Coordinates of C-alpha atoms in Angstrom, one line a residue:
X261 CA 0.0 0.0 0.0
X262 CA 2.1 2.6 -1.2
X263 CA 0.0 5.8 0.8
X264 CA 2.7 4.8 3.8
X265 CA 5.5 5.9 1.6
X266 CA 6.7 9.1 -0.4
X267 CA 8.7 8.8 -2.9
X268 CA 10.2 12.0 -4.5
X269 CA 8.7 11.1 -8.1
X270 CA 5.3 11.4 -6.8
X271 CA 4.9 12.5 -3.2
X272 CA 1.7 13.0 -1.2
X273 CA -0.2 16.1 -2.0
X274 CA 0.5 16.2 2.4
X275 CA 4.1 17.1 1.3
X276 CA 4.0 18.7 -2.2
X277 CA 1.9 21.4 -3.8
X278 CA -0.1 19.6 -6.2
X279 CA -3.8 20.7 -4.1
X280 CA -2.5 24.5 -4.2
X281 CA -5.2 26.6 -5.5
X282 CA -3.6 29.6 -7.4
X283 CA -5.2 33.2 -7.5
X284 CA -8.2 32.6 -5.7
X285 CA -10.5 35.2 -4.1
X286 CA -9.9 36.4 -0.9
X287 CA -11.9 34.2 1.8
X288 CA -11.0 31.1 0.3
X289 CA -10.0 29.8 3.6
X290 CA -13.1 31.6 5.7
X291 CA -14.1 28.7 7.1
X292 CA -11.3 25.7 6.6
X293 CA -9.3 28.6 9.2
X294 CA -12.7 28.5 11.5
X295 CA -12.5 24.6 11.7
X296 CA -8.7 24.8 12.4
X297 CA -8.5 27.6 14.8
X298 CA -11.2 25.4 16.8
X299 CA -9.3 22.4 16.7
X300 CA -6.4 24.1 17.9
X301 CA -8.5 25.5 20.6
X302 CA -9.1 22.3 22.1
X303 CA -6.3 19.9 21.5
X304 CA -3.6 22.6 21.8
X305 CA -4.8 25.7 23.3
X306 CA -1.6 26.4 25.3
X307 CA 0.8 26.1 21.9
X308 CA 1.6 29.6 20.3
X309 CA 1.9 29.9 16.3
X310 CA 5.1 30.6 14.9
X311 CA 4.9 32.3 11.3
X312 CA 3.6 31.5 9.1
X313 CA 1.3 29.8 11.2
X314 CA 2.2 26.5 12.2
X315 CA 1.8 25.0 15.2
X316 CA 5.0 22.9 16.8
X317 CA 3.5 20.7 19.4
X318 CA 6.7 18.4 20.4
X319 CA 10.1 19.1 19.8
X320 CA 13.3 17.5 20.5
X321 CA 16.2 19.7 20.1
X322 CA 19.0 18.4 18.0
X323 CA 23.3 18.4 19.1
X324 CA 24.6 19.2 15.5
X325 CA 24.0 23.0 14.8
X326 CA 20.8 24.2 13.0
X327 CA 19.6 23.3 9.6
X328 CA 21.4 25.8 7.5
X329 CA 19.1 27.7 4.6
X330 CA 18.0 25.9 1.3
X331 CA 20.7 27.5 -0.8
X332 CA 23.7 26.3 1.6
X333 CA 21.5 23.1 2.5
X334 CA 19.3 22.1 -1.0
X335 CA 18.8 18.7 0.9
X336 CA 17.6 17.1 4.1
X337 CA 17.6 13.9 5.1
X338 CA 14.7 13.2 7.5
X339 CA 12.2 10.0 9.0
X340 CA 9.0 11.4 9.2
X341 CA 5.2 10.4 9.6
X342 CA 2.3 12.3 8.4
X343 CA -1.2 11.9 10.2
X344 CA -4.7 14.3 9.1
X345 CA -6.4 15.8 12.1
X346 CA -8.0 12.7 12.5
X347 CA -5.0 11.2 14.1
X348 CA -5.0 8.6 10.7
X349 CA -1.3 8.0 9.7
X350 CA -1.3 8.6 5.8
X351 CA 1.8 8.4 4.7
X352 CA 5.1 7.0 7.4
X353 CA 9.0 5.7 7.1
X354 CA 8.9 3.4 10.1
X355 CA 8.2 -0.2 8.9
X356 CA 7.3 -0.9 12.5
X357 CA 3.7 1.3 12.0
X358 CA 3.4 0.2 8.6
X359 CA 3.2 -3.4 10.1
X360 CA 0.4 -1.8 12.9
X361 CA -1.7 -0.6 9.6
X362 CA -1.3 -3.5 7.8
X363 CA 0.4 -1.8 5.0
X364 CA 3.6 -3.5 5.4
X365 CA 5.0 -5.1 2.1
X366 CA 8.9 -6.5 2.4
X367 CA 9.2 -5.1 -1.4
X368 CA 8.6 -1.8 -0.3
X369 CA 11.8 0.3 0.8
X370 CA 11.5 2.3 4.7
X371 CA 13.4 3.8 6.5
X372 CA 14.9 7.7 6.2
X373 CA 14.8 9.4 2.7
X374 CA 17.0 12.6 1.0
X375 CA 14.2 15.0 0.2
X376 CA 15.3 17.8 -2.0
X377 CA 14.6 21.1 -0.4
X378 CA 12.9 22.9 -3.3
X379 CA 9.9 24.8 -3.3
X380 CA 8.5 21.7 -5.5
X381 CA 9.3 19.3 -3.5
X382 CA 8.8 21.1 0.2
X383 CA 5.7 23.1 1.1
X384 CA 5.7 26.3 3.1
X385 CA 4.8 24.8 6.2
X386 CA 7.2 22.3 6.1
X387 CA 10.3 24.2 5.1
X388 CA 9.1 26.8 7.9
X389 CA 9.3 23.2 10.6
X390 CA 12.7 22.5 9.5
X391 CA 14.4 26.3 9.1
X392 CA 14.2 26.2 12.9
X393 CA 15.3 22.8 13.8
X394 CA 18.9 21.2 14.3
X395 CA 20.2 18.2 12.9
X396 CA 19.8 15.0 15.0
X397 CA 16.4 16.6 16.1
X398 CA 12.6 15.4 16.3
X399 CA 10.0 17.7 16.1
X400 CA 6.6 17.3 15.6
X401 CA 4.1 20.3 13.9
X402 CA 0.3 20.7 13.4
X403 CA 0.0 22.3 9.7
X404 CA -2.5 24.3 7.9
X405 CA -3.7 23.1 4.2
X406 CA -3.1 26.7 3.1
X407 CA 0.4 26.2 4.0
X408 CA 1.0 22.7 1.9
X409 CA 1.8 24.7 -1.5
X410 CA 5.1 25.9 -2.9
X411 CA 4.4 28.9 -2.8
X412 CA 5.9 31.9 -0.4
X413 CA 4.8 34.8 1.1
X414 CA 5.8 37.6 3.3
X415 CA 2.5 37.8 5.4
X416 CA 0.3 34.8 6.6
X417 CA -3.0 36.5 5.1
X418 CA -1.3 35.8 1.4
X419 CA -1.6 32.4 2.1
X420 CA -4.9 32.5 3.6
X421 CA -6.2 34.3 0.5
X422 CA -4.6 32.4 -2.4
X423 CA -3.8 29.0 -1.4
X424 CA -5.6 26.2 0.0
X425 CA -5.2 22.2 0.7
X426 CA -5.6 19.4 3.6
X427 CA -4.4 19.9 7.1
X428 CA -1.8 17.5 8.4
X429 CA 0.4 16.6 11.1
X430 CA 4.0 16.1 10.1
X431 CA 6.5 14.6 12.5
X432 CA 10.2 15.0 11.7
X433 CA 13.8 13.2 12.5
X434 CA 15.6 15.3 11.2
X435 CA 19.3 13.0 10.6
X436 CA 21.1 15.0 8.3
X437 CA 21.4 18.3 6.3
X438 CA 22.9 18.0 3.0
X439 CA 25.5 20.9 1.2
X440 CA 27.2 18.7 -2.1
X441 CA 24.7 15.3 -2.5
X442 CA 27.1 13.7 -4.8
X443 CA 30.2 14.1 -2.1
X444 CA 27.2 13.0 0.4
X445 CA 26.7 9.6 -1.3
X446 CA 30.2 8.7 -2.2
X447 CA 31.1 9.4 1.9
X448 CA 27.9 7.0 2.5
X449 CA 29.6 4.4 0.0
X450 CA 33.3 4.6 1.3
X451 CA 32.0 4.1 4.8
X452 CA 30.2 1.2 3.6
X453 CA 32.7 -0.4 1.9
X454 CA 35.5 0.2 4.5
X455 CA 33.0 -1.4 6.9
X456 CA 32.7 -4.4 5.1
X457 CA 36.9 -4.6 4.4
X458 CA 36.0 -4.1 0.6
X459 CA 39.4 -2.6 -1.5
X460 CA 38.4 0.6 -3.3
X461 CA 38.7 0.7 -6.8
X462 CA 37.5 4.0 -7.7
X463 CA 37.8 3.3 -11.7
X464 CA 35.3 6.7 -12.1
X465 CA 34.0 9.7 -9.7
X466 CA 31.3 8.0 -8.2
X467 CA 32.1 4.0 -9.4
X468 CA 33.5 1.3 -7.9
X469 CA 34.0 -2.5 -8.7
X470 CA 35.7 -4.8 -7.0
X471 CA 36.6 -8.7 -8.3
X472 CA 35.1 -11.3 -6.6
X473 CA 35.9 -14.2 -8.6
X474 CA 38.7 -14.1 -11.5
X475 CA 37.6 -14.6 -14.9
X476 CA 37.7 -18.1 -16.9
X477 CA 39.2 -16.5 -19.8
X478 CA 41.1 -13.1 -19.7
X479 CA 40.0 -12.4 -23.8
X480 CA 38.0 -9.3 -23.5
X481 CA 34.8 -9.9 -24.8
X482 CA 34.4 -6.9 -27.1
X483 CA 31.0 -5.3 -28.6
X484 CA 28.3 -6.7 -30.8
X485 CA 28.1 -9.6 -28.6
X486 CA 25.3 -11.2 -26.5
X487 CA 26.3 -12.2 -22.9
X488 CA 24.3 -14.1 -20.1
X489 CA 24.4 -12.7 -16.9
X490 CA 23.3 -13.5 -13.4
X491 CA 22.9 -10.1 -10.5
X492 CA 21.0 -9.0 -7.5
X493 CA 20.5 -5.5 -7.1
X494 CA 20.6 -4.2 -3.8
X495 CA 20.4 -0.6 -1.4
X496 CA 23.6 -0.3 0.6
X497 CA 21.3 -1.3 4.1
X498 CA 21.1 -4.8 2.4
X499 CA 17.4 -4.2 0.9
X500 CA 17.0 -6.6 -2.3
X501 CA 15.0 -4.4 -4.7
X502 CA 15.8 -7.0 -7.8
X503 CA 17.5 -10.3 -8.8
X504 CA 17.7 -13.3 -11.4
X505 CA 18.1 -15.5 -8.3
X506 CA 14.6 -17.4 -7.3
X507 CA 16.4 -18.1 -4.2
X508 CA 17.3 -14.2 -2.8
X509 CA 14.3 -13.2 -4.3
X510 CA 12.4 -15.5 -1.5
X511 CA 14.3 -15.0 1.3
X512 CA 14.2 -11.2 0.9
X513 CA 10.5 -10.8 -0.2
X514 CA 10.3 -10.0 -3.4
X515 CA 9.9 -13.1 -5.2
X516 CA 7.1 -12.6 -8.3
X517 CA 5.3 -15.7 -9.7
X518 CA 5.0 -13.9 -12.8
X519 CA 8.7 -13.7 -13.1
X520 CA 11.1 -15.6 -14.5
X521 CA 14.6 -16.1 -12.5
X522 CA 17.3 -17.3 -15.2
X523 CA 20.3 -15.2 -16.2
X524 CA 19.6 -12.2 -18.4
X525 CA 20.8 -11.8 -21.7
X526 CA 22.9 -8.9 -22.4
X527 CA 24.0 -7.0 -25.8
X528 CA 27.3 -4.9 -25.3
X529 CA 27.3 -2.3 -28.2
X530 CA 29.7 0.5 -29.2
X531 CA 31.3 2.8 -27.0
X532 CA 29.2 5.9 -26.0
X533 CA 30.3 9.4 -25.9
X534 CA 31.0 9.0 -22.3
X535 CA 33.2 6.6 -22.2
X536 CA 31.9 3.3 -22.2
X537 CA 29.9 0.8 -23.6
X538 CA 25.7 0.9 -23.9
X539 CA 24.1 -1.9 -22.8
X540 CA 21.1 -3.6 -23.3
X541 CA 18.9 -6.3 -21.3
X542 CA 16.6 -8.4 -22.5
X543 CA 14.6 -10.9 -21.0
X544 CA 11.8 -13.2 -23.2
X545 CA 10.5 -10.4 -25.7
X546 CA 11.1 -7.4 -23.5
X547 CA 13.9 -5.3 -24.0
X548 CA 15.6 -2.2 -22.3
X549 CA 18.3 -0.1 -21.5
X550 CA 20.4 -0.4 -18.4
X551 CA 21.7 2.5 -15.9
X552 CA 25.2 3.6 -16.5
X553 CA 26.4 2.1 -13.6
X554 CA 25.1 -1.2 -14.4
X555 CA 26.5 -0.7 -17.9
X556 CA 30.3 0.3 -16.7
X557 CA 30.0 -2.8 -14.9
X558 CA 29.5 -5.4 -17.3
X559 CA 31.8 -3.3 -20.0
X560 CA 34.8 -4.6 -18.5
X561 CA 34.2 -7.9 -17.4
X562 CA 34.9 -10.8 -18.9
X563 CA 33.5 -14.7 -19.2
X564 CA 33.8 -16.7 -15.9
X565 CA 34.1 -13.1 -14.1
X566 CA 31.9 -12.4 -10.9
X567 CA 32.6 -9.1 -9.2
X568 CA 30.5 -6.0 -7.3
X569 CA 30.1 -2.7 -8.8
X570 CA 28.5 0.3 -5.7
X571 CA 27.4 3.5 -8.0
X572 CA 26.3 6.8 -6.4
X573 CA 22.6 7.7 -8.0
X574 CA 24.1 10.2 -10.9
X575 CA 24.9 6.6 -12.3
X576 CA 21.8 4.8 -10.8
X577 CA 18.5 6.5 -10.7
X578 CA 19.2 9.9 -9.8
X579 CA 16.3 11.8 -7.9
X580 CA 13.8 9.3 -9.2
X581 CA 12.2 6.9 -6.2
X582 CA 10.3 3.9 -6.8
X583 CA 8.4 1.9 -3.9
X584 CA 11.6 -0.5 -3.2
X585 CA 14.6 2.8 -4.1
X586 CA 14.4 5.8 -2.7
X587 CA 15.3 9.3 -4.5
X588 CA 19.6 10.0 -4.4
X589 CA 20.2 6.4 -3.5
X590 CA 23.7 4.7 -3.9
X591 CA 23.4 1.5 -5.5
X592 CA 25.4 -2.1 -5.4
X593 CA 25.3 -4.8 -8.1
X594 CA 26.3 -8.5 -7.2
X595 CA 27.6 -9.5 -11.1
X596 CA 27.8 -12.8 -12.6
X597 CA 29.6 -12.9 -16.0
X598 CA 28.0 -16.7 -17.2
X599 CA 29.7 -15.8 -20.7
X600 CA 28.1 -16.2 -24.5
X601 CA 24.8 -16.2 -24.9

């Protein structure tokens, strides 16, 4: 159930703009403020607003200095759970509740996210939670719908006039603010590799492959060739989002009956402008294109080979998110070179 999740490609209209109502007449919000000052009035009537009119009803000072602005900070990276008025949880990073809900699904990815701090992808009320918080902080805010738009205004009566949208509850861990993502991600991957004793081959800004098993034959394979390859795909917590392996597939949760787990065929074509080879993967009559990462991988190996290529998201997915990968994720590829198709 993917309403316990956001992911960056298509959040919840709780943390984007998408319900923001643009140049609407004044009173717009006439009685949506009546039913919210009320509510206020009774579950919170001892909490004062800060501008530009949100309510923080629980916070947890941080240790690590405040959240610096979005143009020396463009990224946070933040646990959170979003409830309506109602007290129903609608959208949450903590597998834990999504088990209480029911909405649990192993294939789905939780756990903290990278949220991009533009005004697309943050709302007024939220940005105006975190400008005041420090990292390693929790805080927890009671939100207007006529602050959940991308909008920004001087004065809170702008908002109340021209924008409108649901009322929500956000609550925030607050783990990390983010200056240079790229330089974020390779520090995530060297700690992770140094943690599991793995040599760094840094072949390109941002790749890395290591050798697992030596090839059969040292011939390089060259281009205009079709290769059979086994891999599991996998986050650097250990969170299987793909595999040709029926086995890992099981054991992590993500097994599909509709799938087929055999090795993939591969076509290595020419060169690219960047530097190495395209790749292609087919499987049955589907065909399609492979990330770069994935594709600088299998370039240089060779029949016999099995090895591990970790790729920061510039190579991977970049700032899309799926249900299983979240947005800015570095990614690691267990290889299996079988050899001619």
């Amino acid at each position: 159930m993917k309403s316990t999740r956001i992911i960056l490609a298509g959040l919840t209209a709780a943390l984007l703009c998408g319900s923001c109502a643009k140049s609407t007449p004044s009173g717009l919000n006439d009685s949506a403020k009546r039913y919210f000052d009320a509510w206020i009035s009774v579950h919170y009537p001892n909490v004062e607003k800060t501008f530009p009119g949100i309510y923080i009803i629980q916070d947890t000072p941080g240790n690590m200095g405040y959240l610096p602005g979005v143009a020396d900070c463009p990224y946070i990276y933040i646990d959170y759970e979003i409830k309506d008025l109602n007290g129903n949880i609608t959208s949450t990073t903590n597998p834990e509740t999504a088990k209480q809900l029911g909405s649990y699904s192993d294939s789905y990815y939780y756990g903290p996210e990278v949220i991009s701090r533009s005004y697309s992808s943050v709302n007024a009320g939220l940005e105006a939670m975190l400008s005041t918080m420090k990292v390693g902080g929790e805080r927890t805010a009671v939100i207007p719908g006529w602050l959940t738009c991308s909008s920004r205004y001087d004065k809170e009566e702008d908002y109340l006039k021209k924008e409108s949208g649901e009322n929500v509850i956000y609550n925030i861990k607050l783990r990390d603010g983010i200056t240079d993502i790229a330089k974020w991600q390779i520090d995530s991957i060297e700690r992770y590799m140094t943690r599991l004793h793995m040599p760094a081959d840094s072949l390109v800004y941002g790749f890395y492959y290591i050798q697992t098993q030596a090839p059969e034959d040292t011939t390089t394979l060259g281009t205009g060739v079709e290769l059979n390859i086994n891999y599991t795909g996998s986050l650097l917590n250990g969170k299987v989002f793909d595999t040709t392996d029926e086995k890992i597939a099981k054991d992590h949760g993500i097994y599909s009956a509709s799938k087929s787990y055999e090795p993939m065929v591969i076509n290595i074509s020419e060169n690219n402008d960047n530097g190495y080879n395209d790749v292609s993967m087919s499987s049955g009559s589907s065909n399609s294109d492979v990330i770069e990462g994935f594709a600088r991988a299998l370039g240089k190996m060779k029949k016999g080979e099995k090895g591990i290529a970790i790729f920061y998201s510039n190579m991977g997915y970049k700032d899309q998110a799926s249900s299983n990968i979240p947005a800015f994720s570095p990614l690691r590829f267990d290889l299996e070179m079988i050899g001619l198709k």
